XYZ file of C-alpha atoms in Angstrom:
274
model
C 0.000 0.000 0.000
C 1.526 3.279 -1.103
C 1.021 5.607 1.852
C 2.766 8.971 1.794
C 3.007 10.997 5.001
C 2.602 14.714 4.433
C 4.714 17.388 6.069
C 3.615 18.321 9.577
C 2.063 21.763 9.710
C 3.054 24.489 12.105
C 0.597 23.404 14.807
C 2.806 20.879 16.632
C 1.321 17.732 15.193
C -2.265 18.594 16.114
C -3.326 16.938 12.848
C -1.843 13.650 11.629
C -1.930 13.310 7.856
C -1.456 10.642 5.229
C -2.428 10.127 1.609
C -3.387 6.899 -0.130
C -4.640 6.705 -3.726
C -5.759 10.318 -3.770
C -7.498 10.133 -0.379
C -6.153 12.564 2.236
C -6.758 11.431 5.809
C -6.680 14.097 8.534
C -6.686 12.803 12.109
C -7.313 15.292 14.898
C -4.662 14.748 17.564
C -5.494 17.047 20.466
C -6.022 14.698 23.419
C -7.867 14.023 25.555
C -10.971 15.483 23.895
C -9.880 16.792 20.479
C -11.133 20.195 21.592
C -11.293 22.604 18.671
C -8.676 24.953 20.039
C -7.388 27.809 17.942
C -4.378 25.653 17.072
C -6.357 22.602 15.989
C -8.797 24.620 13.891
C -5.928 26.430 12.176
C -4.142 23.125 11.561
C -7.241 21.630 9.941
C -7.817 24.708 7.811
C -4.166 24.768 6.725
C -4.462 21.161 5.538
C -7.704 21.894 3.664
C -6.150 24.953 2.024
C -3.174 22.837 0.948
C -5.507 20.132 -0.404
C -7.292 22.753 -2.504
C -4.015 23.429 -4.289
C -3.122 19.745 -4.773
C -4.737 18.241 -7.864
C -3.831 14.728 -6.722
C -6.208 14.926 -3.743
C -9.641 13.568 -4.674
C -11.281 13.009 -1.254
C -10.599 14.160 2.316
C -11.431 12.167 5.466
C -11.586 13.870 8.865
C -11.209 11.480 11.801
C -9.824 11.263 15.326
C -6.370 9.968 16.188
C -7.936 8.424 19.320
C -11.041 6.577 18.035
C -13.572 5.178 20.468
C -13.421 8.110 22.847
C -14.277 11.619 21.735
C -14.414 12.563 18.077
C -14.363 16.168 19.246
C -15.688 17.935 22.335
C -16.106 21.223 20.481
C -14.480 24.513 21.412
C -11.738 24.514 24.029
C -13.651 26.055 26.947
C -10.526 26.259 29.115
C -8.718 28.198 26.393
C -11.676 30.547 26.013
C -12.072 31.036 29.764
C -8.410 32.009 30.204
C -9.030 35.065 28.022
C -11.716 36.442 30.331
C -8.758 37.984 32.138
C -7.890 40.053 29.050
C -8.470 43.800 29.153
C -11.535 43.427 26.931
C -12.817 40.454 28.999
C -11.954 38.150 26.094
C -14.072 39.768 23.395
C -11.282 39.913 20.796
C -10.188 36.330 21.416
C -13.769 35.061 21.371
C -14.341 36.846 18.049
C -11.108 35.441 16.617
C -12.085 31.916 17.678
C -15.590 32.084 16.203
C -14.293 33.638 12.981
C -11.713 30.879 12.517
C -14.349 28.236 13.258
C -16.664 29.733 10.626
C -13.787 29.883 8.137
C -12.947 26.218 8.816
C -16.506 25.006 8.324
C -16.867 27.010 5.127
C -13.520 25.707 3.887
C -14.987 22.195 4.101
C -18.098 23.173 2.161
C -16.169 25.125 -0.478
C -13.411 22.563 -0.939
C -13.684 21.251 -4.532
C -13.400 17.639 -3.329
C -15.778 15.755 -0.997
C -15.037 15.619 2.734
C -16.100 12.595 4.800
C -16.394 12.622 8.601
C -15.289 9.318 10.140
C -16.779 9.352 13.637
C -16.030 6.917 16.428
C -17.042 8.472 19.729
C -18.847 11.582 20.936
C -19.162 14.636 18.716
C -20.401 17.535 20.782
C -21.083 21.243 20.137
C -18.589 22.489 17.509
C -17.494 18.867 17.106
C -21.032 18.073 15.994
C -20.854 21.164 13.780
C -17.751 19.708 12.151
C -19.601 16.472 11.372
C -22.581 18.379 9.963
C -20.299 20.500 7.769
C -18.796 17.480 6.010
C -20.370 16.233 2.777
C -20.756 12.686 4.119
C -20.604 11.333 7.666
C -20.202 7.748 8.842
C -19.977 6.514 12.393
C -19.743 3.526 14.697
C -22.825 2.164 16.404
C -21.521 3.484 19.728
C -21.046 7.081 18.554
C -23.204 9.905 19.869
C -23.926 13.539 19.059
C -25.128 16.621 20.892
C -25.236 20.419 20.937
C -25.232 20.979 24.711
C -24.343 24.655 24.885
C -27.725 25.527 26.368
C -26.756 23.497 29.440
C -23.886 25.876 30.269
C -25.537 29.129 29.254
C -23.907 29.288 25.822
C -26.385 28.477 23.045
C -24.808 26.551 20.159
C -25.524 29.334 17.674
C -22.668 28.653 15.256
C -23.111 24.854 15.361
C -26.760 25.604 14.595
C -25.792 26.893 11.133
C -24.402 23.546 9.955
C -26.911 21.499 11.962
C -29.972 23.271 10.573
C -28.724 22.732 7.025
C -28.550 18.963 7.542
C -31.314 18.159 10.016
C -35.031 18.957 9.876
C -35.845 22.166 11.755
C -37.833 20.652 14.596
C -35.202 17.975 15.151
C -32.417 20.568 15.061
C -34.324 22.661 17.592
C -34.798 19.577 19.764
C -31.031 19.069 19.901
C -30.312 22.762 20.438
C -32.972 23.431 23.084
C -32.542 20.288 25.178
C -28.789 19.782 24.808
C -29.457 16.055 25.097
C -27.221 13.459 23.470
C -28.623 11.412 20.593
C -27.328 7.991 19.620
C -26.087 6.939 16.209
C -29.434 5.559 15.056
C -31.231 8.782 15.955
C -28.517 10.817 14.233
C -29.091 8.833 11.042
C -32.856 9.258 11.398
C -32.348 13.005 11.824
C -30.181 13.145 8.681
C -26.871 13.928 10.371
C -25.244 10.577 9.534
C -25.146 8.511 6.327
C -24.082 5.089 7.603
C -23.618 3.283 10.931
C -21.430 0.227 11.460
C -19.474 -1.703 14.105
C -16.130 -0.144 15.010
C -14.036 -2.832 13.311
C -15.528 -1.948 9.916
C -15.546 1.850 10.115
C -12.204 2.633 8.495
C -12.708 -0.037 5.843
C -16.155 1.251 4.842
C -15.103 4.902 4.856
C -12.107 4.093 2.650
C -14.337 2.130 0.301
C -16.612 5.137 -0.160
C -13.633 7.470 -0.508
C -11.971 5.306 -3.148
C -15.212 4.968 -5.121
C -15.575 8.756 -5.161
C -11.880 9.215 -5.957
C -12.314 7.007 -9.042
C -14.727 9.516 -10.615
C -13.791 12.460 -12.783
C -12.389 15.121 -10.421
C -13.823 17.874 -12.599
C -17.297 16.331 -12.510
C -17.198 15.914 -8.725
C -16.004 19.510 -8.296
C -18.797 20.829 -10.524
C -21.392 18.710 -8.741
C -20.366 19.640 -5.200
C -20.338 23.357 -5.933
C -23.701 23.174 -7.694
C -25.257 21.156 -4.866
C -24.584 23.820 -2.246
C -25.353 26.787 -4.497
C -28.740 25.532 -5.690
C -29.809 24.577 -2.160
C -30.304 28.251 -1.257
C -32.182 29.149 -4.452
C -35.855 29.154 -5.310
C -37.072 26.187 -7.366
C -37.083 28.137 -10.634
C -33.697 29.736 -10.042
C -32.246 26.368 -9.059
C -33.367 24.787 -12.335
C -32.102 27.745 -14.389
C -28.726 27.578 -12.653
C -28.292 23.797 -12.796
C -29.392 23.679 -16.439
C -26.512 26.006 -17.284
C -24.175 23.901 -15.134
C -25.236 20.807 -17.084
C -24.537 22.559 -20.392
C -21.036 23.571 -19.305
C -20.430 20.100 -17.883
C -21.490 18.487 -21.173
C -18.853 20.542 -22.981
C -16.059 19.258 -20.723
C -13.638 16.642 -22.037
C -14.384 14.291 -19.156
C -18.090 14.285 -19.981
C -17.338 13.494 -23.617
C -14.925 10.758 -22.540
C -17.354 9.327 -19.980
C -20.267 9.170 -22.404
C -18.135 7.655 -25.155
C -16.744 5.088 -22.729
C -20.274 4.184 -21.588
C -21.425 3.700 -25.179
C -18.319 1.657 -26.012
C -18.616 -0.317 -22.741
C -15.089 0.497 -21.616
C -13.556 2.162 -18.561
C -13.239 5.933 -18.945
C -9.873 7.647 -18.673
C -10.295 10.927 -16.795
C -8.148 13.983 -17.478
C -9.888 16.401 -15.128
C -10.652 18.702 -18.054
């Protein structure tokens, strides 16, 4: 198996990275809870920004380096609390943290390749937001999810953005207002998770999905992902007008011509990404 370890970023190994067959695996390594500290969020965003510039990357997986415990406990509350002693009572640091978090989540959505969350453990608050921001999410049957900010007087307003775009409104409000933890089956029922499986199969199944996606035309996947998120915020008529034009431009691409010709000739297409 040809696995290539990428260069460590400037955040002291907070994200472990490796690439296999065009699939970039990012493992959060901020024990014990993978709290989304400023350093971890910046490390993740740096890796996503680098992946955007690397044409060989076809899929990204976000996972934990310590599976079976916490996928991510959300924002680092200890780090945030320390800055209450600042002259502005922490306002500037709080703003910086929330801005970086928003930038990270949007970087996932705007990345031209799909991002899969591989969850084994508890994803809470901004950790749940991270799962909701990914294009696909798969978890073990012992994983759990919650947005418990209301329990500590801090409503999960930014996690709400990603959550409400993946989960039905009343179910999102249930999670946000009660702060209660939902199990994997409920998360799938709510629309937060795609697939559930025993722990021993998680990595294998996620890699299978990633490799299937990586085998497609990278141009086609890029076009499709961008169009998916753009049309979602449009009216029905505007969405059809926009996607019709996308289809026209897609049809003119070399990969579409190659794919259709290969289908007709019953052969495997050879993608160029053009």
